[in-house]
C-alpha cells in the first residue's frame, strides 16, 4: 500500500505513476482463438462438442448441449429458501431500476411538411456468457440478463461451462429468475463463436455480453462486427472518500471487499485526516488475516492499494475525477454535494451506510461497470445495451421545398452529383 | 445487378448469398500502425511532424500543427454566400435534432432510506478525425462535432490531414460552425495516436470519432480502451421499398446516390411490381452515364445492386429486417404503417419526397449510421456517444436494515466474505 499526501513535494509525480500503473498482463491468445472460431464456423456442433470434451472434460452430444427444464427445476429445488428469497429481492430491485431507465421515443414536429423522430427497439436476441467454476456468480447472471429482459429482448441465450459436468444450482436459479430463455453447457471461445455464428443447436444472437477469461475476451473481440459486444472489463477498483468521523473498521472492510476480488484489484482511500488514514491502515492489517480470501486481498492491497491525504474535499474531488474509478464511495457529511462536484465514476455510493457491496447485489443499479479509468467515456451495463435507435424523417413536397436547395448546394460542393439530383428531382 | 423474386424456387438461397456477401477487403496494417503509435508515445510532436512530412509531403513545426484562427477566418471568407447559408441551415437543424435527444437524469425514491439514481454527464474532451483529400466532407464535420457540442463536451479537437499543405475551406468553415475548439493539420494513425496519448502540442482526448482509411481504423482499434472510439464503418447501403406509383427515375437516382459513394456500396430496391422493377432498372441504365462518378456508381450497381420482387409489403418488411440496412427509404402510400412493421434500420426516410440525400445533409438526424447489417444491434451517432452515465445509491441505516441481509446471503454464497462483512458491519 502506498501512502501519499497532496502536501508532499513529490505528490504529482507519485499520483501520475499511480494513474499509469498497469494492473493487467495481456496473454496473447489471438491465434488459438481464431482457430477455434474458424472451426466452429466450419463444423458447428461437432466442433463445439469436441472442444467441450477437451477443455471441460465432458462428453456431450449435440442434443444435450442445452440444459433441460428438468435440470433447472432440480437445481432450483435444492436451493435454501433464504437464498431463493435473496435472489428474488435482488431480481425485483434490479428489474425495477432498469425498467426506470427505459427511454422514450422522440417525435419532433418540425417545420410544416417535415417530421423527425427517433425510435428505440430492443435487440432480437442476446447471448450472455457466464464463467464456470469459482467465478460463476449468480449476481452477475442477474445483472447481465435482467437489463436485456427489461429492454424487451425476446431471446436471451446463456452459455456457461460446466467442467466435469457439474452444474451450479444458484447460477441456474438466477438465470431462470432473470428470464434467460435457453442455457447451454458450453464455455470458452467456442461458446462465443457459437453464439455469434450459430450452430445447428444454438441459433446466433445479435449481441454478446458477460465476463470471461482471456480466451473469451479475445473471442468477443474477434466476433465484434458480426455481433455487438460489451466492453472488455479490466480488474475492479474502488475509491473511498471518507472523513475522520467514520468508523475506520467500516472503511477498512470496504477496501478489502474490493481487494478480495483479484490480486489486480485496486482500493484507494482519500481522506483529509492523517490520523484517520493511519487508523484505517491499522484496521486493514487487523481484518485481513481473518478473511478466507486473505492471500488475494493482501496481494491487491500490498501492490495496488493506496491512501491519499488531501487538504480538503475539493482536492479529493479533483483526484477522484483523474482516477475516474469504477466504484466511488462518499462517506462524508454531505455526500450529494460532493458527488455533484465529481464528473467521472461508474457508480457512486452515498453515505456511511452505503458500501459498494450493497450495489454488487441488491441495490438495483448494475454492477457491470467501466474499469481502468474508462468511466471518463464509458458507462455501466443498462437497458441501453439491449436497445438500438432508428432515426427517421417524414417529409412531403412542401417540406422538400423548404430545405432541399441547401442539400443540393452541399451535395454539389462535395462532388456527390447523384445525391444532389435525387433532391433536385423532387424540387421541380 | 441481381434480380430476385420471392416467388422463385431459388429465392431463399440467393437471398442468403446476398446477406453473406462480403463487400470489404481488409488490408492488414496492424504492425505498421502499432509502430506509429509507439513512436508517437515515445517521441511526441517530433514523431508527429516527421510522419506528416513523410505521408502528407509537408514540413511543419510543432508550433504550427494547430491551424490558426486567421487561417480559418480566411477560409470562411472565401466561401460563397449560398454555401455558407446551406452550412448554417444544416448546422441549425442538426443541432436542434440532437439537442432534442438529450436524456433526463433519473431519480427513484425507493423504499424509505434508499434513493437510486442515474446521472448523465458529458465527456471532457473529444477528438474528431476528418479524412483529407476528396473524402473530406464538410457535412461529416457537422455530423460528428454537433452532437458532441449538444452533449456539452467542452473541448472538441479535430485532426485533418492537409496533403501538400492545402486546406479545405468548407471543412474549416464547418468545423467553426459546429463548435470545434481546435484543429490540427495532421492525419493518419499518427493523428489518432496523438489524440489518444497526447503530445506537447495536442492534449489527449477521451473519445475519438470519425471515418478514416484502413490505417486510421486500425489505429482506433489499437487505442480503444485508452480512449473510447465509435464503431468502424463499412461500405454504405440503402434499401428502398417502393410501389409502382412512384416515378421510376426518382428511385433510380436514389439508388445511384448510394452507389456513387464507393464501389463497395450497395443499393437494393424491393418492390411488389415486376414492371416497376424493369422500369427502374432501365432508368438506372439511362441516368448512370450522365453522372460524374459513373465509374464508381456503375461498379457498385453491377456488383452489389439488387432488385427484389415481393408478393406484398409484409414480405418486404421481413426482408428489410434481415438486411437491417443502414438507410431505409419507404416510398409507399402509408410509410409510417410500414415503418412500424420493420425493426432493424439505421435511419428511415418516409414518403416519396424524402430521399436519403436529404438526411445526409440537412434533415437533422445523424448521417453516421451502422452499416453491414449491424443495425440489428447498433445505432447512429448521437448525443449518447458523448455522454456517460453514473448510477448512484444513497442509503441510510434504515435502508440498510431493509435490504442488507439479502446482500450478505448472496455474498456468502459467492464466497466473497469481505463483501458480506462490509454490509453486516452496518446491520448491527
PDB file of N, CA, C and O in Angstrom, chain B residues 296-361:
ATOM      1  N   UNK B 296     -17.684   4.703 -60.528  1.00  0.00           N
ATOM      2  CA  UNK B 296     -17.892   4.162 -59.177  1.00  0.00           C
ATOM      3  C   UNK B 296     -19.315   3.631 -59.022  1.00  0.00           C
ATOM      4  O   UNK B 296     -19.531   2.485 -58.615  1.00  0.00           O
ATOM      5  N   UNK B 297     -20.291   4.469 -59.374  1.00  0.00           N
ATOM      6  CA  UNK B 297     -21.692   4.074 -59.207  1.00  0.00           C
ATOM      7  C   UNK B 297     -22.016   2.849 -60.058  1.00  0.00           C
ATOM      8  O   UNK B 297     -22.747   1.947 -59.614  1.00  0.00           O
ATOM      9  N   UNK B 298     -21.461   2.805 -61.255  1.00  0.00           N
ATOM     10  CA  UNK B 298     -21.719   1.671 -62.152  1.00  0.00           C
ATOM     11  C   UNK B 298     -21.170   0.374 -61.580  1.00  0.00           C
ATOM     12  O   UNK B 298     -21.824  -0.678 -61.622  1.00  0.00           O
ATOM     13  N   UNK B 299     -19.959   0.434 -61.030  1.00  0.00           N
ATOM     14  CA  UNK B 299     -19.355  -0.773 -60.453  1.00  0.00           C
ATOM     15  C   UNK B 299     -20.163  -1.252 -59.253  1.00  0.00           C
ATOM     16  O   UNK B 299     -20.415  -2.458 -59.083  1.00  0.00           O
ATOM     17  N   UNK B 300     -20.588  -0.308 -58.406  1.00  0.00           N
ATOM     18  CA  UNK B 300     -21.383  -0.672 -57.232  1.00  0.00           C
ATOM     19  C   UNK B 300     -22.693  -1.339 -57.652  1.00  0.00           C
ATOM     20  O   UNK B 300     -23.069  -2.392 -57.124  1.00  0.00           O
ATOM     21  N   UNK B 301     -23.377  -0.727 -58.614  1.00  0.00           N
ATOM     22  CA  UNK B 301     -24.685  -1.266 -59.054  1.00  0.00           C
ATOM     23  C   UNK B 301     -24.505  -2.629 -59.707  1.00  0.00           C
ATOM     24  O   UNK B 301     -25.263  -3.556 -59.464  1.00  0.00           O
ATOM     25  N   UNK B 302     -23.464  -2.741 -60.529  1.00  0.00           N
ATOM     26  CA  UNK B 302     -23.224  -4.011 -61.236  1.00  0.00           C
ATOM     27  C   UNK B 302     -22.905  -5.134 -60.232  1.00  0.00           C
ATOM     28  O   UNK B 302     -23.464  -6.232 -60.297  1.00  0.00           O
ATOM     29  N   UNK B 303     -22.008  -4.849 -59.290  1.00  0.00           N
ATOM     30  CA  UNK B 303     -21.507  -5.915 -58.414  1.00  0.00           C
ATOM     31  C   UNK B 303     -22.392  -6.167 -57.187  1.00  0.00           C
ATOM     32  O   UNK B 303     -22.434  -7.284 -56.673  1.00  0.00           O
ATOM     33  N   UNK B 304     -23.045  -5.126 -56.686  1.00  0.00           N
ATOM     34  CA  UNK B 304     -23.754  -5.286 -55.407  1.00  0.00           C
ATOM     35  C   UNK B 304     -25.222  -4.883 -55.465  1.00  0.00           C
ATOM     36  O   UNK B 304     -25.961  -5.123 -54.506  1.00  0.00           O
ATOM     37  N   UNK B 305     -25.646  -4.228 -56.530  1.00  0.00           N
ATOM     38  CA  UNK B 305     -27.035  -3.795 -56.638  1.00  0.00           C
ATOM     39  C   UNK B 305     -27.977  -4.985 -56.733  1.00  0.00           C
ATOM     40  O   UNK B 305     -27.590  -6.070 -57.167  1.00  0.00           O
ATOM     41  N   UNK B 306     -29.231  -4.769 -56.303  1.00  0.00           N
ATOM     42  CA  UNK B 306     -30.219  -5.844 -56.396  1.00  0.00           C
ATOM     43  C   UNK B 306     -31.617  -5.253 -56.466  1.00  0.00           C
ATOM     44  O   UNK B 306     -31.889  -4.185 -55.904  1.00  0.00           O
ATOM     45  N   UNK B 307     -32.470  -5.946 -57.206  1.00  0.00           N
ATOM     46  CA  UNK B 307     -33.901  -5.637 -57.196  1.00  0.00           C
ATOM     47  C   UNK B 307     -34.623  -6.916 -56.786  1.00  0.00           C
ATOM     48  O   UNK B 307     -34.368  -7.980 -57.350  1.00  0.00           O
ATOM     49  N   UNK B 308     -35.460  -6.798 -55.765  1.00  0.00           N
ATOM     50  CA  UNK B 308     -36.169  -7.967 -55.241  1.00  0.00           C
ATOM     51  C   UNK B 308     -37.665  -7.752 -55.420  1.00  0.00           C
ATOM     52  O   UNK B 308     -38.207  -6.738 -54.947  1.00  0.00           O
ATOM     53  N   UNK B 309     -38.299  -8.687 -56.112  1.00  0.00           N
ATOM     54  CA  UNK B 309     -39.747  -8.615 -56.308  1.00  0.00           C
ATOM     55  C   UNK B 309     -40.425  -9.412 -55.197  1.00  0.00           C
ATOM     56  O   UNK B 309     -40.082 -10.578 -54.972  1.00  0.00           O
ATOM     57  N   UNK B 310     -41.374  -8.767 -54.522  1.00  0.00           N
ATOM     58  CA  UNK B 310     -42.094  -9.454 -53.443  1.00  0.00           C
ATOM     59  C   UNK B 310     -43.571  -9.538 -53.776  1.00  0.00           C
ATOM     60  O   UNK B 310     -44.071  -8.807 -54.638  1.00  0.00           O
ATOM     61  N   UNK B 311     -44.258 -10.420 -53.071  1.00  0.00           N
ATOM     62  CA  UNK B 311     -45.695 -10.565 -53.292  1.00  0.00           C
ATOM     63  C   UNK B 311     -46.463  -9.415 -52.646  1.00  0.00           C
ATOM     64  O   UNK B 311     -47.470  -8.951 -53.147  1.00  0.00           O
ATOM     65  N   UNK B 312     -45.979  -8.969 -51.479  1.00  0.00           N
ATOM     66  CA  UNK B 312     -46.667  -7.881 -50.777  1.00  0.00           C
ATOM     67  C   UNK B 312     -45.683  -7.204 -49.817  1.00  0.00           C
ATOM     68  O   UNK B 312     -44.540  -7.652 -49.665  1.00  0.00           O
ATOM     69  N   UNK B 313     -46.110  -6.158 -49.152  1.00  0.00           N
ATOM     70  CA  UNK B 313     -45.190  -5.391 -48.322  1.00  0.00           C
ATOM     71  C   UNK B 313     -44.884  -6.064 -46.986  1.00  0.00           C
ATOM     72  O   UNK B 313     -43.923  -5.698 -46.314  1.00  0.00           O
ATOM     73  N   UNK B 314     -45.697  -7.047 -46.599  1.00  0.00           N
ATOM     74  CA  UNK B 314     -45.345  -7.837 -45.413  1.00  0.00           C
ATOM     75  C   UNK B 314     -44.051  -8.600 -45.703  1.00  0.00           C
ATOM     76  O   UNK B 314     -43.135  -8.643 -44.871  1.00  0.00           O
ATOM     77  N   UNK B 315     -43.949  -9.183 -46.895  1.00  0.00           N
ATOM     78  CA  UNK B 315     -42.701  -9.833 -47.302  1.00  0.00           C
ATOM     79  C   UNK B 315     -41.552  -8.828 -47.348  1.00  0.00           C
ATOM     80  O   UNK B 315     -40.427  -9.113 -46.927  1.00  0.00           O
ATOM     81  N   UNK B 316     -41.857  -7.641 -47.864  1.00  0.00           N
ATOM     82  CA  UNK B 316     -40.815  -6.607 -47.951  1.00  0.00           C
ATOM     83  C   UNK B 316     -40.277  -6.255 -46.569  1.00  0.00           C
ATOM     84  O   UNK B 316     -39.061  -6.111 -46.369  1.00  0.00           O
ATOM     85  N   UNK B 317     -41.183  -6.126 -45.600  1.00  0.00           N
ATOM     86  CA  UNK B 317     -40.766  -5.771 -44.236  1.00  0.00           C
ATOM     87  C   UNK B 317     -39.860  -6.852 -43.654  1.00  0.00           C
ATOM     88  O   UNK B 317     -38.834  -6.567 -43.021  1.00  0.00           O
ATOM     89  N   UNK B 318     -40.230  -8.112 -43.883  1.00  0.00           N
ATOM     90  CA  UNK B 318     -39.433  -9.217 -43.339  1.00  0.00           C
ATOM     91  C   UNK B 318     -38.033  -9.238 -43.965  1.00  0.00           C
ATOM     92  O   UNK B 318     -37.034  -9.461 -43.267  1.00  0.00           O
ATOM     93  N   UNK B 319     -37.950  -8.985 -45.282  1.00  0.00           N
ATOM     94  CA  UNK B 319     -36.627  -8.961 -45.932  1.00  0.00           C
ATOM     95  C   UNK B 319     -35.804  -7.767 -45.448  1.00  0.00           C
ATOM     96  O   UNK B 319     -34.594  -7.875 -45.224  1.00  0.00           O
ATOM     97  N   UNK B 320     -36.458  -6.628 -45.272  1.00  0.00           N
ATOM     98  CA  UNK B 320     -35.735  -5.440 -44.788  1.00  0.00           C
ATOM     99  C   UNK B 320     -35.125  -5.722 -43.420  1.00  0.00           C
ATOM    100  O   UNK B 320     -33.976  -5.336 -43.141  1.00  0.00           O
ATOM    101  N   UNK B 321     -35.881  -6.417 -42.559  1.00  0.00           N
ATOM    102  CA  UNK B 321     -35.342  -6.739 -41.236  1.00  0.00           C
ATOM    103  C   UNK B 321     -34.125  -7.651 -41.340  1.00  0.00           C
ATOM    104  O   UNK B 321     -33.174  -7.535 -40.560  1.00  0.00           O
ATOM    105  N   UNK B 322     -34.152  -8.581 -42.292  1.00  0.00           N
ATOM    106  CA  UNK B 322     -32.997  -9.469 -42.430  1.00  0.00           C
ATOM    107  C   UNK B 322     -31.801  -8.704 -42.991  1.00  0.00           C
ATOM    108  O   UNK B 322     -30.656  -9.025 -42.676  1.00  0.00           O
ATOM    109  N   UNK B 323     -32.063  -7.713 -43.826  1.00  0.00           N
ATOM    110  CA  UNK B 323     -30.961  -6.894 -44.357  1.00  0.00           C
ATOM    111  C   UNK B 323     -30.479  -5.875 -43.326  1.00  0.00           C
ATOM    112  O   UNK B 323     -29.323  -5.468 -43.351  1.00  0.00           O
ATOM    113  N   UNK B 324     -31.368  -5.455 -42.416  1.00  0.00           N
ATOM    114  CA  UNK B 324     -31.038  -4.461 -41.383  1.00  0.00           C
ATOM    115  C   UNK B 324     -30.193  -3.336 -41.970  1.00  0.00           C
ATOM    116  O   UNK B 324     -29.067  -3.095 -41.546  1.00  0.00           O
ATOM    117  N   UNK B 325     -30.740  -2.610 -42.939  1.00  0.00           N
ATOM    118  CA  UNK B 325     -29.905  -1.682 -43.707  1.00  0.00           C
ATOM    119  C   UNK B 325     -29.532  -0.410 -42.949  1.00  0.00           C
ATOM    120  O   UNK B 325     -30.257   0.010 -42.036  1.00  0.00           O
ATOM    121  N   UNK B 326     -28.429   0.187 -43.368  1.00  0.00           N
ATOM    122  CA  UNK B 326     -28.035   1.492 -42.840  1.00  0.00           C
ATOM    123  C   UNK B 326     -29.139   2.525 -43.139  1.00  0.00           C
ATOM    124  O   UNK B 326     -29.555   3.261 -42.258  1.00  0.00           O
ATOM    125  N   UNK B 327     -29.565   2.583 -44.389  1.00  0.00           N
ATOM    126  CA  UNK B 327     -30.609   3.528 -44.813  1.00  0.00           C
ATOM    127  C   UNK B 327     -31.806   2.758 -45.357  1.00  0.00           C
ATOM    128  O   UNK B 327     -31.626   1.811 -46.122  1.00  0.00           O
ATOM    129  N   UNK B 328     -32.997   3.228 -45.026  1.00  0.00           N
ATOM    130  CA  UNK B 328     -34.225   2.579 -45.482  1.00  0.00           C
ATOM    131  C   UNK B 328     -35.177   3.650 -45.986  1.00  0.00           C
ATOM    132  O   UNK B 328     -35.598   4.518 -45.220  1.00  0.00           O
ATOM    133  N   UNK B 329     -35.502   3.615 -47.280  1.00  0.00           N
ATOM    134  CA  UNK B 329     -36.493   4.546 -47.828  1.00  0.00           C
ATOM    135  C   UNK B 329     -37.809   3.810 -48.038  1.00  0.00           C
ATOM    136  O   UNK B 329     -37.826   2.745 -48.654  1.00  0.00           O
ATOM    137  N   UNK B 330     -38.889   4.400 -47.553  1.00  0.00           N
ATOM    138  CA  UNK B 330     -40.201   3.770 -47.691  1.00  0.00           C
ATOM    139  C   UNK B 330     -41.077   4.650 -48.583  1.00  0.00           C
ATOM    140  O   UNK B 330     -41.675   5.631 -48.125  1.00  0.00           O
ATOM    141  N   UNK B 331     -41.129   4.305 -49.865  1.00  0.00           N
ATOM    142  CA  UNK B 331     -41.877   5.096 -50.849  1.00  0.00           C
ATOM    143  C   UNK B 331     -43.168   4.349 -51.188  1.00  0.00           C
ATOM    144  O   UNK B 331     -43.318   3.802 -52.280  1.00  0.00           O
ATOM    145  N   UNK B 332     -44.039   4.300 -50.192  1.00  0.00           N
ATOM    146  CA  UNK B 332     -45.294   3.565 -50.298  1.00  0.00           C
ATOM    147  C   UNK B 332     -46.404   4.482 -49.797  1.00  0.00           C
ATOM    148  O   UNK B 332     -46.133   5.515 -49.161  1.00  0.00           O
ATOM    149  N   UNK B 333     -47.670   4.122 -50.036  1.00  0.00           N
ATOM    150  CA  UNK B 333     -48.772   5.025 -49.654  1.00  0.00           C
ATOM    151  C   UNK B 333     -48.816   5.327 -48.152  1.00  0.00           C
ATOM    152  O   UNK B 333     -49.116   6.436 -47.763  1.00  0.00           O
ATOM    153  N   UNK B 334     -48.544   4.333 -47.310  1.00  0.00           N
ATOM    154  CA  UNK B 334     -48.593   4.597 -45.866  1.00  0.00           C
ATOM    155  C   UNK B 334     -47.270   4.231 -45.205  1.00  0.00           C
ATOM    156  O   UNK B 334     -47.149   3.197 -44.546  1.00  0.00           O
ATOM    157  N   UNK B 335     -46.277   5.092 -45.393  1.00  0.00           N
ATOM    158  CA  UNK B 335     -44.929   4.724 -44.937  1.00  0.00           C
ATOM    159  C   UNK B 335     -44.813   4.533 -43.423  1.00  0.00           C
ATOM    160  O   UNK B 335     -44.062   3.671 -42.966  1.00  0.00           O
ATOM    161  N   UNK B 336     -45.560   5.315 -42.630  1.00  0.00           N
ATOM    162  CA  UNK B 336     -45.434   5.157 -41.163  1.00  0.00           C
ATOM    163  C   UNK B 336     -45.918   3.781 -40.720  1.00  0.00           C
ATOM    164  O   UNK B 336     -45.346   3.165 -39.819  1.00  0.00           O
ATOM    165  N   UNK B 337     -46.992   3.304 -41.363  1.00  0.00           N
ATOM    166  CA  UNK B 337     -47.518   1.982 -41.003  1.00  0.00           C
ATOM    167  C   UNK B 337     -46.512   0.888 -41.369  1.00  0.00           C
ATOM    168  O   UNK B 337     -46.300  -0.065 -40.603  1.00  0.00           O
ATOM    169  N   UNK B 338     -45.859   1.022 -42.515  1.00  0.00           N
ATOM    170  CA  UNK B 338     -44.857   0.024 -42.905  1.00  0.00           C
ATOM    171  C   UNK B 338     -43.636   0.096 -41.973  1.00  0.00           C
ATOM    172  O   UNK B 338     -43.100  -0.931 -41.553  1.00  0.00           O
ATOM    173  N   UNK B 339     -43.233   1.331 -41.642  1.00  0.00           N
ATOM    174  CA  UNK B 339     -42.082   1.515 -40.735  1.00  0.00           C
ATOM    175  C   UNK B 339     -42.335   0.821 -39.404  1.00  0.00           C
ATOM    176  O   UNK B 339     -41.418   0.236 -38.806  1.00  0.00           O
ATOM    177  N   UNK B 340     -43.566   0.862 -38.942  1.00  0.00           N
ATOM    178  CA  UNK B 340     -43.892   0.242 -37.651  1.00  0.00           C
ATOM    179  C   UNK B 340     -43.694  -1.277 -37.687  1.00  0.00           C
ATOM    180  O   UNK B 340     -43.539  -1.904 -36.642  1.00  0.00           O
ATOM    181  N   UNK B 341     -43.679  -1.851 -38.902  1.00  0.00           N
ATOM    182  CA  UNK B 341     -43.522  -3.306 -39.016  1.00  0.00           C
ATOM    183  C   UNK B 341     -42.080  -3.728 -39.226  1.00  0.00           C
ATOM    184  O   UNK B 341     -41.792  -4.923 -39.349  1.00  0.00           O
ATOM    185  N   UNK B 342     -41.160  -2.768 -39.328  1.00  0.00           N
ATOM    186  CA  UNK B 342     -39.743  -3.078 -39.584  1.00  0.00           C
ATOM    187  C   UNK B 342     -38.946  -2.715 -38.335  1.00  0.00           C
ATOM    188  O   UNK B 342     -39.050  -1.599 -37.837  1.00  0.00           O
ATOM    189  N   UNK B 343     -38.190  -3.662 -37.825  1.00  0.00           N
ATOM    190  CA  UNK B 343     -37.490  -3.415 -36.560  1.00  0.00           C
ATOM    191  C   UNK B 343     -36.071  -2.880 -36.736  1.00  0.00           C
ATOM    192  O   UNK B 343     -35.572  -2.146 -35.895  1.00  0.00           O
ATOM    193  N   UNK B 344     -35.367  -3.283 -37.811  1.00  0.00           N
ATOM    194  CA  UNK B 344     -33.930  -3.019 -37.885  1.00  0.00           C
ATOM    195  C   UNK B 344     -33.546  -2.116 -39.051  1.00  0.00           C
ATOM    196  O   UNK B 344     -33.620  -2.517 -40.212  1.00  0.00           O
ATOM    197  N   UNK B 345     -33.112  -0.909 -38.741  1.00  0.00           N
ATOM    198  CA  UNK B 345     -32.581   0.004 -39.755  1.00  0.00           C
ATOM    199  C   UNK B 345     -31.843   1.108 -39.020  1.00  0.00           C
ATOM    200  O   UNK B 345     -32.219   1.486 -37.904  1.00  0.00           O
ATOM    201  N   UNK B 346     -30.788   1.640 -39.622  1.00  0.00           N
ATOM    202  CA  UNK B 346     -30.071   2.752 -39.012  1.00  0.00           C
ATOM    203  C   UNK B 346     -30.892   4.030 -39.050  1.00  0.00           C
ATOM    204  O   UNK B 346     -31.064   4.710 -38.046  1.00  0.00           O
ATOM    205  N   UNK B 347     -31.401   4.360 -40.229  1.00  0.00           N
ATOM    206  CA  UNK B 347     -32.223   5.560 -40.391  1.00  0.00           C
ATOM    207  C   UNK B 347     -33.267   5.275 -41.455  1.00  0.00           C
ATOM    208  O   UNK B 347     -32.991   4.590 -42.437  1.00  0.00           O
ATOM    209  N   UNK B 348     -34.467   5.819 -41.242  1.00  0.00           N
ATOM    210  CA  UNK B 348     -35.570   5.597 -42.177  1.00  0.00           C
ATOM    211  C   UNK B 348     -36.019   6.930 -42.773  1.00  0.00           C
ATOM    212  O   UNK B 348     -35.941   7.974 -42.103  1.00  0.00           O
ATOM    213  N   UNK B 349     -36.485   6.865 -44.019  1.00  0.00           N
ATOM    214  CA  UNK B 349     -36.909   8.050 -44.767  1.00  0.00           C
ATOM    215  C   UNK B 349     -38.280   7.734 -45.323  1.00  0.00           C
ATOM    216  O   UNK B 349     -38.435   6.829 -46.140  1.00  0.00           O
ATOM    217  N   UNK B 350     -39.283   8.476 -44.850  1.00  0.00           N
ATOM    218  CA  UNK B 350     -40.670   8.093 -45.095  1.00  0.00           C
ATOM    219  C   UNK B 350     -41.308   9.012 -46.126  1.00  0.00           C
ATOM    220  O   UNK B 350     -41.376  10.228 -45.927  1.00  0.00           O
ATOM    221  N   UNK B 351     -41.784   8.398 -47.218  1.00  0.00           N
ATOM    222  CA  UNK B 351     -42.526   9.164 -48.212  1.00  0.00           C
ATOM    223  C   UNK B 351     -41.781   9.292 -49.518  1.00  0.00           C
ATOM    224  O   UNK B 351     -40.585   9.017 -49.615  1.00  0.00           O
ATOM    225  N   UNK B 352     -42.512   9.740 -50.534  1.00  0.00           N
ATOM    226  CA  UNK B 352     -41.946   9.845 -51.878  1.00  0.00           C
ATOM    227  C   UNK B 352     -41.039  11.056 -52.037  1.00  0.00           C
ATOM    228  O   UNK B 352     -40.257  11.133 -52.975  1.00  0.00           O
ATOM    229  N   UNK B 353     -41.171  12.016 -51.125  1.00  0.00           N
ATOM    230  CA  UNK B 353     -40.382  13.246 -51.225  1.00  0.00           C
ATOM    231  C   UNK B 353     -39.295  13.285 -50.148  1.00  0.00           C
ATOM    232  O   UNK B 353     -38.944  14.340 -49.662  1.00  0.00           O
ATOM    233  N   UNK B 354     -38.837  12.122 -49.790  1.00  0.00           N
ATOM    234  CA  UNK B 354     -37.881  12.044 -48.670  1.00  0.00           C
ATOM    235  C   UNK B 354     -36.707  11.135 -49.020  1.00  0.00           C
ATOM    236  O   UNK B 354     -36.529  10.083 -48.420  1.00  0.00           O
ATOM    237  N   UNK B 355     -35.894  11.535 -50.001  1.00  0.00           N
ATOM    238  CA  UNK B 355     -34.747  10.695 -50.361  1.00  0.00           C
ATOM    239  C   UNK B 355     -33.692  10.736 -49.259  1.00  0.00           C
ATOM    240  O   UNK B 355     -33.600  11.704 -48.505  1.00  0.00           O
ATOM    241  N   UNK B 356     -32.895   9.676 -49.213  1.00  0.00           N
ATOM    242  CA  UNK B 356     -31.847   9.611 -48.202  1.00  0.00           C
ATOM    243  C   UNK B 356     -30.927  10.833 -48.235  1.00  0.00           C
ATOM    244  O   UNK B 356     -30.440  11.272 -47.194  1.00  0.00           O
ATOM    245  N   UNK B 357     -30.685  11.399 -49.414  1.00  0.00           N
ATOM    246  CA  UNK B 357     -29.736  12.520 -49.513  1.00  0.00           C
ATOM    247  C   UNK B 357     -30.157  13.707 -48.653  1.00  0.00           C
ATOM    248  O   UNK B 357     -29.310  14.467 -48.177  1.00  0.00           O
ATOM    249  N   UNK B 358     -31.464  13.844 -48.415  1.00  0.00           N
ATOM    250  CA  UNK B 358     -31.913  14.953 -47.567  1.00  0.00           C
ATOM    251  C   UNK B 358     -31.406  14.738 -46.144  1.00  0.00           C
ATOM    252  O   UNK B 358     -31.077  15.686 -45.422  1.00  0.00           O
ATOM    253  N   UNK B 359     -31.302  13.484 -45.736  1.00  0.00           N
ATOM    254  CA  UNK B 359     -30.783  13.162 -44.414  1.00  0.00           C
ATOM    255  C   UNK B 359     -29.270  13.228 -44.341  1.00  0.00           C
ATOM    256  O   UNK B 359     -28.701  13.401 -43.268  1.00  0.00           O
ATOM    257  N   UNK B 360     -28.614  13.082 -45.479  1.00  0.00           N
ATOM    258  CA  UNK B 360     -27.154  13.196 -45.486  1.00  0.00           C
ATOM    259  C   UNK B 360     -26.708  14.612 -45.145  1.00  0.00           C
ATOM    260  O   UNK B 360     -25.587  14.818 -44.695  1.00  0.00           O
ATOM    261  N   UNK B 361     -27.585  15.587 -45.387  1.00  0.00           N
ATOM    262  CA  UNK B 361     -27.152  16.979 -45.259  1.00  0.00           C
ATOM    263  C   UNK B 361     -27.944  17.823 -44.275  1.00  0.00           C
ATOM    264  O   UNK B 361     -27.360  18.414 -43.373  1.00  0.00           O
TER     265      UNK B 361
END
